[in-house]
Amino acid sequence: MSSFSLTIIVFAQNHRSSSFEPIPISPDAIFDFKRAVSSQTENSNSTQIFQPEGIIVDNNDNLYVNDIQSNEIKKYDINGNFILKWGNQTVNGIPLNHPHSSEIDKQGNIYITDQNNKRVVKFSPNGTLITSWGENGNNGANFLHPHGIALDSQNNVFVSDRDLDTIQKFSPSGTFITSWGSRGTENGQFDMPWDVAVDSGNNVFVPDYGNNRIQIFSNNGTYLRDWGTEGKGAGEFNHPAVIAFDNAENLYVTDSDNQRIQIFSKNGTYITGFGQMGEDLGEFLKPESITIDSNGRVYVADTTNNNVQLIIPSN
């Protein structure tokens, strides 16, 4: 594991700005931790973060946080200043209920897995509803527990269903295209596919939570390869949850029950990692989502600790 230098900055309050260049990750990388603090005592209508799960950055490095306690999407600029939020409105007569994961297309539209409503909801960058699918099986969708979400270069939408053990693929408008997966331990089978991510070559990466591995597929679901095994050592997993790619297409994986982030090359070679159990800087309690901005700044949704941590790598 790498060493750490630590700095506290309160997120969305007096957050100072800096300029960071993209940094290649090496095994000797140092991680500078800056905390995004939330308060459980704030009003539920607050601009603060209460229980973050899905997080994503847009092309301008604005950060969107899915707050599952308030059932809102909250947007902050790169300096942590609050911009706007939405979620109190209803979608087809039903309010958001546990907006788990999020993804952004090239136009800045936001796709959300509305977990407890068993649907995907698409919003404009300012939170205006565009479309949704999954309710009552519309557009061919069949969700039980929609969890992770990702887009390919054509804005096709991939959704991992944690309880159906499937990956479903849809057109940008939500029309069903194909699906794959079933419960099991063989190639192409899953035990709770927690998330889904797509690389620049349109290959599909799935953290197979219960099987403690990462599986890789072609764009239409052909199994290609996998790596990972259960354990606490470097490159081993105890429930890999969410994947994010940096500009060099290294994979950052939230290794949730090892309370850490592991970093791999795209072919699965372990590079480095950081984190341990706790409530202090650089410590996590079941880290969930992760996203990386254009400057290599890493945001981690430390859901059970009710905060988002900002990490800046340097060599």
mmCIF file with all atom_site columns, C-alpha atoms in Angstrom, residues 174-297:
data_model
loop_
_atom_site.group_PDB
_atom_site.id
_atom_site.type_symbol
_atom_site.label_atom_id
_atom_site.label_alt_id
_atom_site.label_comp_id
_atom_site.label_asym_id
_atom_site.label_entity_id
_atom_site.label_seq_id
_atom_site.pdbx_PDB_ins_code
_atom_site.Cartn_x
_atom_site.Cartn_y
_atom_site.Cartn_z
_atom_site.occupancy
_atom_site.B_iso_or_equiv
_atom_site.pdbx_formal_charge
_atom_site.auth_seq_id
_atom_site.auth_comp_id
_atom_site.auth_asym_id
_atom_site.auth_atom_id
_atom_site.pdbx_PDB_model_num
ATOM 1   C CA . GLY A 1 174 ? -34.290 2.823   -23.521 1.00 0.00 ? 174 GLY A CA 1
ATOM 2   C CA . THR A 1 175 ? -35.271 0.130   -26.030 1.00 0.00 ? 175 THR A CA 1
ATOM 3   C CA . PHE A 1 176 ? -34.097 -3.305  -24.920 1.00 0.00 ? 176 PHE A CA 1
ATOM 4   C CA . ILE A 1 177 ? -31.288 -4.798  -27.076 1.00 0.00 ? 177 ILE A CA 1
ATOM 5   C CA . THR A 1 178 ? -29.886 -7.824  -25.250 1.00 0.00 ? 178 THR A CA 1
ATOM 6   C CA . SER A 1 179 ? -28.982 -9.274  -21.858 1.00 0.00 ? 179 SER A CA 1
ATOM 7   C CA . TRP A 1 180 ? -26.665 -11.897 -20.423 1.00 0.00 ? 180 TRP A CA 1
ATOM 8   C CA . GLY A 1 181 ? -25.870 -13.586 -17.148 1.00 0.00 ? 181 GLY A CA 1
ATOM 9   C CA . SER A 1 182 ? -27.321 -15.964 -14.573 1.00 0.00 ? 182 SER A CA 1
ATOM 10  C CA . ARG A 1 183 ? -26.533 -16.972 -10.991 1.00 0.00 ? 183 ARG A CA 1
ATOM 11  C CA . GLY A 1 184 ? -23.371 -19.055 -10.668 1.00 0.00 ? 184 GLY A CA 1
ATOM 12  C CA . THR A 1 185 ? -19.602 -19.190 -10.567 1.00 0.00 ? 185 THR A CA 1
ATOM 13  C CA . GLU A 1 186 ? -18.802 -20.112 -14.173 1.00 0.00 ? 186 GLU A CA 1
ATOM 14  C CA . ASN A 1 187 ? -17.564 -17.707 -16.828 1.00 0.00 ? 187 ASN A CA 1
ATOM 15  C CA . GLY A 1 188 ? -20.349 -15.262 -17.662 1.00 0.00 ? 188 GLY A CA 1
ATOM 16  C CA . GLN A 1 189 ? -22.291 -16.067 -14.511 1.00 0.00 ? 189 GLN A CA 1
ATOM 17  C CA . PHE A 1 190 ? -22.601 -13.727 -11.543 1.00 0.00 ? 190 PHE A CA 1
ATOM 18  C CA . ASP A 1 191 ? -23.219 -13.560 -7.829  1.00 0.00 ? 191 ASP A CA 1
ATOM 19  C CA . MET A 1 192 ? -24.607 -10.028 -7.503  1.00 0.00 ? 192 MET A CA 1
ATOM 20  C CA . PRO A 1 193 ? -23.113 -7.969  -10.357 1.00 0.00 ? 193 PRO A CA 1
ATOM 21  C CA . TRP A 1 194 ? -22.773 -4.773  -8.354  1.00 0.00 ? 194 TRP A CA 1
ATOM 22  C CA . ASP A 1 195 ? -21.795 -2.383  -11.126 1.00 0.00 ? 195 ASP A CA 1
ATOM 23  C CA . VAL A 1 196 ? -20.969 -2.155  -14.818 1.00 0.00 ? 196 VAL A CA 1
ATOM 24  C CA . ALA A 1 197 ? -18.370 -0.023  -16.628 1.00 0.00 ? 197 ALA A CA 1
ATOM 25  C CA . VAL A 1 198 ? -17.395 0.388   -20.284 1.00 0.00 ? 198 VAL A CA 1
ATOM 26  C CA . ASP A 1 199 ? -13.886 1.190   -21.541 1.00 0.00 ? 199 ASP A CA 1
ATOM 27  C CA . SER A 1 200 ? -12.849 3.189   -24.639 1.00 0.00 ? 200 SER A CA 1
ATOM 28  C CA . GLY A 1 201 ? -12.989 0.010   -26.731 1.00 0.00 ? 201 GLY A CA 1
ATOM 29  C CA . ASN A 1 202 ? -16.613 -0.570  -25.668 1.00 0.00 ? 202 ASN A CA 1
ATOM 30  C CA . ASN A 1 203 ? -15.737 -3.652  -23.647 1.00 0.00 ? 203 ASN A CA 1
ATOM 31  C CA . VAL A 1 204 ? -17.910 -4.210  -20.589 1.00 0.00 ? 204 VAL A CA 1
ATOM 32  C CA . PHE A 1 205 ? -16.368 -4.653  -17.125 1.00 0.00 ? 205 PHE A CA 1
ATOM 33  C CA . VAL A 1 206 ? -18.444 -6.129  -14.298 1.00 0.00 ? 206 VAL A CA 1
ATOM 34  C CA . PRO A 1 207 ? -17.416 -6.327  -10.629 1.00 0.00 ? 207 PRO A CA 1
ATOM 35  C CA . ASP A 1 208 ? -18.817 -9.729  -9.681  1.00 0.00 ? 208 ASP A CA 1
ATOM 36  C CA . TYR A 1 209 ? -19.413 -8.912  -6.010  1.00 0.00 ? 209 TYR A CA 1
ATOM 37  C CA . GLY A 1 210 ? -20.119 -12.320 -4.538  1.00 0.00 ? 210 GLY A CA 1
ATOM 38  C CA . ASN A 1 211 ? -17.572 -14.168 -6.701  1.00 0.00 ? 211 ASN A CA 1
ATOM 39  C CA . ASN A 1 212 ? -14.799 -11.663 -5.852  1.00 0.00 ? 212 ASN A CA 1
ATOM 40  C CA . ARG A 1 213 ? -13.644 -11.081 -9.389  1.00 0.00 ? 213 ARG A CA 1
ATOM 41  C CA . ILE A 1 214 ? -13.830 -8.665  -12.314 1.00 0.00 ? 214 ILE A CA 1
ATOM 42  C CA . GLN A 1 215 ? -15.332 -10.111 -15.508 1.00 0.00 ? 215 GLN A CA 1
ATOM 43  C CA . ILE A 1 216 ? -14.842 -8.548  -18.948 1.00 0.00 ? 216 ILE A CA 1
ATOM 44  C CA . PHE A 1 217 ? -17.192 -8.980  -21.914 1.00 0.00 ? 217 PHE A CA 1
ATOM 45  C CA . SER A 1 218 ? -17.552 -7.757  -25.455 1.00 0.00 ? 218 SER A CA 1
ATOM 46  C CA . ASN A 1 219 ? -20.149 -5.061  -26.096 1.00 0.00 ? 219 ASN A CA 1
ATOM 47  C CA . ASN A 1 220 ? -22.837 -7.688  -26.750 1.00 0.00 ? 220 ASN A CA 1
ATOM 48  C CA . GLY A 1 221 ? -21.992 -9.949  -23.840 1.00 0.00 ? 221 GLY A CA 1
ATOM 49  C CA . THR A 1 222 ? -19.385 -12.446 -25.094 1.00 0.00 ? 222 THR A CA 1
ATOM 50  C CA . TYR A 1 223 ? -17.163 -13.494 -22.194 1.00 0.00 ? 223 TYR A CA 1
ATOM 51  C CA . LEU A 1 224 ? -13.541 -12.414 -22.689 1.00 0.00 ? 224 LEU A CA 1
ATOM 52  C CA . ARG A 1 225 ? -11.624 -12.889 -19.430 1.00 0.00 ? 225 ARG A CA 1
ATOM 53  C CA . ASP A 1 226 ? -11.641 -12.266 -15.687 1.00 0.00 ? 226 ASP A CA 1
ATOM 54  C CA . TRP A 1 227 ? -9.341  -11.791 -12.742 1.00 0.00 ? 227 TRP A CA 1
ATOM 55  C CA . GLY A 1 228 ? -9.545  -11.793 -8.980  1.00 0.00 ? 228 GLY A CA 1
ATOM 56  C CA . THR A 1 229 ? -10.027 -14.123 -6.049  1.00 0.00 ? 229 THR A CA 1
ATOM 57  C CA . GLU A 1 230 ? -11.223 -13.813 -2.468  1.00 0.00 ? 230 GLU A CA 1
ATOM 58  C CA . GLY A 1 231 ? -8.721  -12.471 0.027   1.00 0.00 ? 231 GLY A CA 1
ATOM 59  C CA . LYS A 1 232 ? -7.084  -9.484  1.664   1.00 0.00 ? 232 LYS A CA 1
ATOM 60  C CA . GLY A 1 233 ? -3.833  -9.397  -0.291  1.00 0.00 ? 233 GLY A CA 1
ATOM 61  C CA . ALA A 1 234 ? -2.889  -7.098  -3.138  1.00 0.00 ? 234 ALA A CA 1
ATOM 62  C CA . GLY A 1 235 ? -5.140  -7.828  -6.106  1.00 0.00 ? 235 GLY A CA 1
ATOM 63  C CA . GLU A 1 236 ? -7.546  -9.930  -4.024  1.00 0.00 ? 236 GLU A CA 1
ATOM 64  C CA . PHE A 1 237 ? -11.095 -8.874  -3.196  1.00 0.00 ? 237 PHE A CA 1
ATOM 65  C CA . ASN A 1 238 ? -13.676 -8.974  -0.479  1.00 0.00 ? 238 ASN A CA 1
ATOM 66  C CA . HIS A 1 239 ? -16.720 -7.827  -2.460  1.00 0.00 ? 239 HIS A CA 1
ATOM 67  C CA . PRO A 1 240 ? -15.594 -5.564  -5.323  1.00 0.00 ? 240 PRO A CA 1
ATOM 68  C CA . ALA A 1 241 ? -18.345 -2.994  -5.794  1.00 0.00 ? 241 ALA A CA 1
ATOM 69  C CA . VAL A 1 242 ? -17.740 -0.217  -8.346  1.00 0.00 ? 242 VAL A CA 1
ATOM 70  C CA . ILE A 1 243 ? -15.236 0.466   -11.140 1.00 0.00 ? 243 ILE A CA 1
ATOM 71  C CA . ALA A 1 244 ? -13.961 3.780   -12.506 1.00 0.00 ? 244 ALA A CA 1
ATOM 72  C CA . PHE A 1 245 ? -11.404 4.412   -15.248 1.00 0.00 ? 245 PHE A CA 1
ATOM 73  C CA . ASP A 1 246 ? -8.831  7.196   -15.170 1.00 0.00 ? 246 ASP A CA 1
ATOM 74  C CA . ASN A 1 247 ? -7.490  8.943   -18.283 1.00 0.00 ? 247 ASN A CA 1
ATOM 75  C CA . ALA A 1 248 ? -4.931  6.169   -18.781 1.00 0.00 ? 248 ALA A CA 1
ATOM 76  C CA . GLU A 1 249 ? -7.728  3.579   -18.426 1.00 0.00 ? 249 GLU A CA 1
ATOM 77  C CA . ASN A 1 250 ? -6.382  2.187   -15.201 1.00 0.00 ? 250 ASN A CA 1
ATOM 78  C CA . LEU A 1 251 ? -9.196  0.645   -13.152 1.00 0.00 ? 251 LEU A CA 1
ATOM 79  C CA . TYR A 1 252 ? -10.012 1.921   -9.678  1.00 0.00 ? 252 TYR A CA 1
ATOM 80  C CA . VAL A 1 253 ? -12.103 -0.638  -7.786  1.00 0.00 ? 253 VAL A CA 1
ATOM 81  C CA . THR A 1 254 ? -13.898 -0.079  -4.485  1.00 0.00 ? 254 THR A CA 1
ATOM 82  C CA . ASP A 1 255 ? -13.013 -3.254  -2.572  1.00 0.00 ? 255 ASP A CA 1
ATOM 83  C CA . SER A 1 256 ? -15.870 -2.667  -0.185  1.00 0.00 ? 256 SER A CA 1
ATOM 84  C CA . ASP A 1 257 ? -15.394 -5.157  2.641   1.00 0.00 ? 257 ASP A CA 1
ATOM 85  C CA . ASN A 1 258 ? -11.622 -4.758  2.584   1.00 0.00 ? 258 ASN A CA 1
ATOM 86  C CA . GLN A 1 259 ? -12.340 -1.037  3.141   1.00 0.00 ? 259 GLN A CA 1
ATOM 87  C CA . ARG A 1 260 ? -9.980  0.090   0.391   1.00 0.00 ? 260 ARG A CA 1
ATOM 88  C CA . ILE A 1 261 ? -9.520  1.156   -3.209  1.00 0.00 ? 261 ILE A CA 1
ATOM 89  C CA . GLN A 1 262 ? -7.386  -1.007  -5.498  1.00 0.00 ? 262 GLN A CA 1
ATOM 90  C CA . ILE A 1 263 ? -5.903  0.182   -8.789  1.00 0.00 ? 263 ILE A CA 1
ATOM 91  C CA . PHE A 1 264 ? -5.199  -2.116  -11.741 1.00 0.00 ? 264 PHE A CA 1
ATOM 92  C CA . SER A 1 265 ? -4.071  -1.787  -15.316 1.00 0.00 ? 265 SER A CA 1
ATOM 93  C CA . LYS A 1 266 ? -6.783  -2.610  -17.823 1.00 0.00 ? 266 LYS A CA 1
ATOM 94  C CA . ASN A 1 267 ? -5.381  -6.130  -18.232 1.00 0.00 ? 267 ASN A CA 1
ATOM 95  C CA . GLY A 1 268 ? -5.763  -6.775  -14.500 1.00 0.00 ? 268 GLY A CA 1
ATOM 96  C CA . THR A 1 269 ? -2.222  -6.179  -13.279 1.00 0.00 ? 269 THR A CA 1
ATOM 97  C CA . TYR A 1 270 ? -2.242  -4.790  -9.749  1.00 0.00 ? 270 TYR A CA 1
ATOM 98  C CA . ILE A 1 271 ? -0.627  -1.332  -9.470  1.00 0.00 ? 271 ILE A CA 1
ATOM 99  C CA . THR A 1 272 ? -1.330  0.046   -5.994  1.00 0.00 ? 272 THR A CA 1
ATOM 100 C CA . GLY A 1 273 ? -4.087  0.808   -3.525  1.00 0.00 ? 273 GLY A CA 1
ATOM 101 C CA . PHE A 1 274 ? -5.097  2.822   -0.490  1.00 0.00 ? 274 PHE A CA 1
ATOM 102 C CA . GLY A 1 275 ? -7.509  2.767   2.426   1.00 0.00 ? 275 GLY A CA 1
ATOM 103 C CA . GLN A 1 276 ? -8.352  0.857   5.588   1.00 0.00 ? 276 GLN A CA 1
ATOM 104 C CA . MET A 1 277 ? -11.298 0.524   7.954   1.00 0.00 ? 277 MET A CA 1
ATOM 105 C CA . GLY A 1 278 ? -12.119 3.610   9.988   1.00 0.00 ? 278 GLY A CA 1
ATOM 106 C CA . GLU A 1 279 ? -13.727 7.020   10.070  1.00 0.00 ? 279 GLU A CA 1
ATOM 107 C CA . ASP A 1 280 ? -10.657 9.218   9.580   1.00 0.00 ? 280 ASP A CA 1
ATOM 108 C CA . LEU A 1 281 ? -8.965  10.545  6.458   1.00 0.00 ? 281 LEU A CA 1
ATOM 109 C CA . GLY A 1 282 ? -8.128  7.780   4.008   1.00 0.00 ? 282 GLY A CA 1
ATOM 110 C CA . GLU A 1 283 ? -10.289 5.352   5.964   1.00 0.00 ? 283 GLU A CA 1
ATOM 111 C CA . PHE A 1 284 ? -13.557 3.845   4.797   1.00 0.00 ? 284 PHE A CA 1
ATOM 112 C CA . LEU A 1 285 ? -16.543 1.851   5.965   1.00 0.00 ? 285 LEU A CA 1
ATOM 113 C CA . LYS A 1 286 ? -17.853 -0.069  2.946   1.00 0.00 ? 286 LYS A CA 1
ATOM 114 C CA . PRO A 1 287 ? -16.811 2.386   0.223   1.00 0.00 ? 287 PRO A CA 1
ATOM 115 C CA . GLU A 1 288 ? -19.397 2.272   -2.564  1.00 0.00 ? 288 GLU A CA 1
ATOM 116 C CA . SER A 1 289 ? -19.094 4.421   -5.675  1.00 0.00 ? 289 SER A CA 1
ATOM 117 C CA . ILE A 1 290 ? -16.004 6.024   -7.195  1.00 0.00 ? 290 ILE A CA 1
ATOM 118 C CA . THR A 1 291 ? -15.421 8.549   -9.964  1.00 0.00 ? 291 THR A CA 1
ATOM 119 C CA . ILE A 1 292 ? -12.363 10.323  -11.385 1.00 0.00 ? 292 ILE A CA 1
ATOM 120 C CA . ASP A 1 293 ? -12.303 13.770  -12.951 1.00 0.00 ? 293 ASP A CA 1
ATOM 121 C CA . SER A 1 294 ? -10.244 14.971  -15.928 1.00 0.00 ? 294 SER A CA 1
ATOM 122 C CA . ASN A 1 295 ? -7.372  16.017  -13.641 1.00 0.00 ? 295 ASN A CA 1
ATOM 123 C CA . GLY A 1 296 ? -7.119  12.633  -11.942 1.00 0.00 ? 296 GLY A CA 1
ATOM 124 C CA . ARG A 1 297 ? -8.857  13.750  -8.724  1.00 0.00 ? 297 ARG A CA 1
#
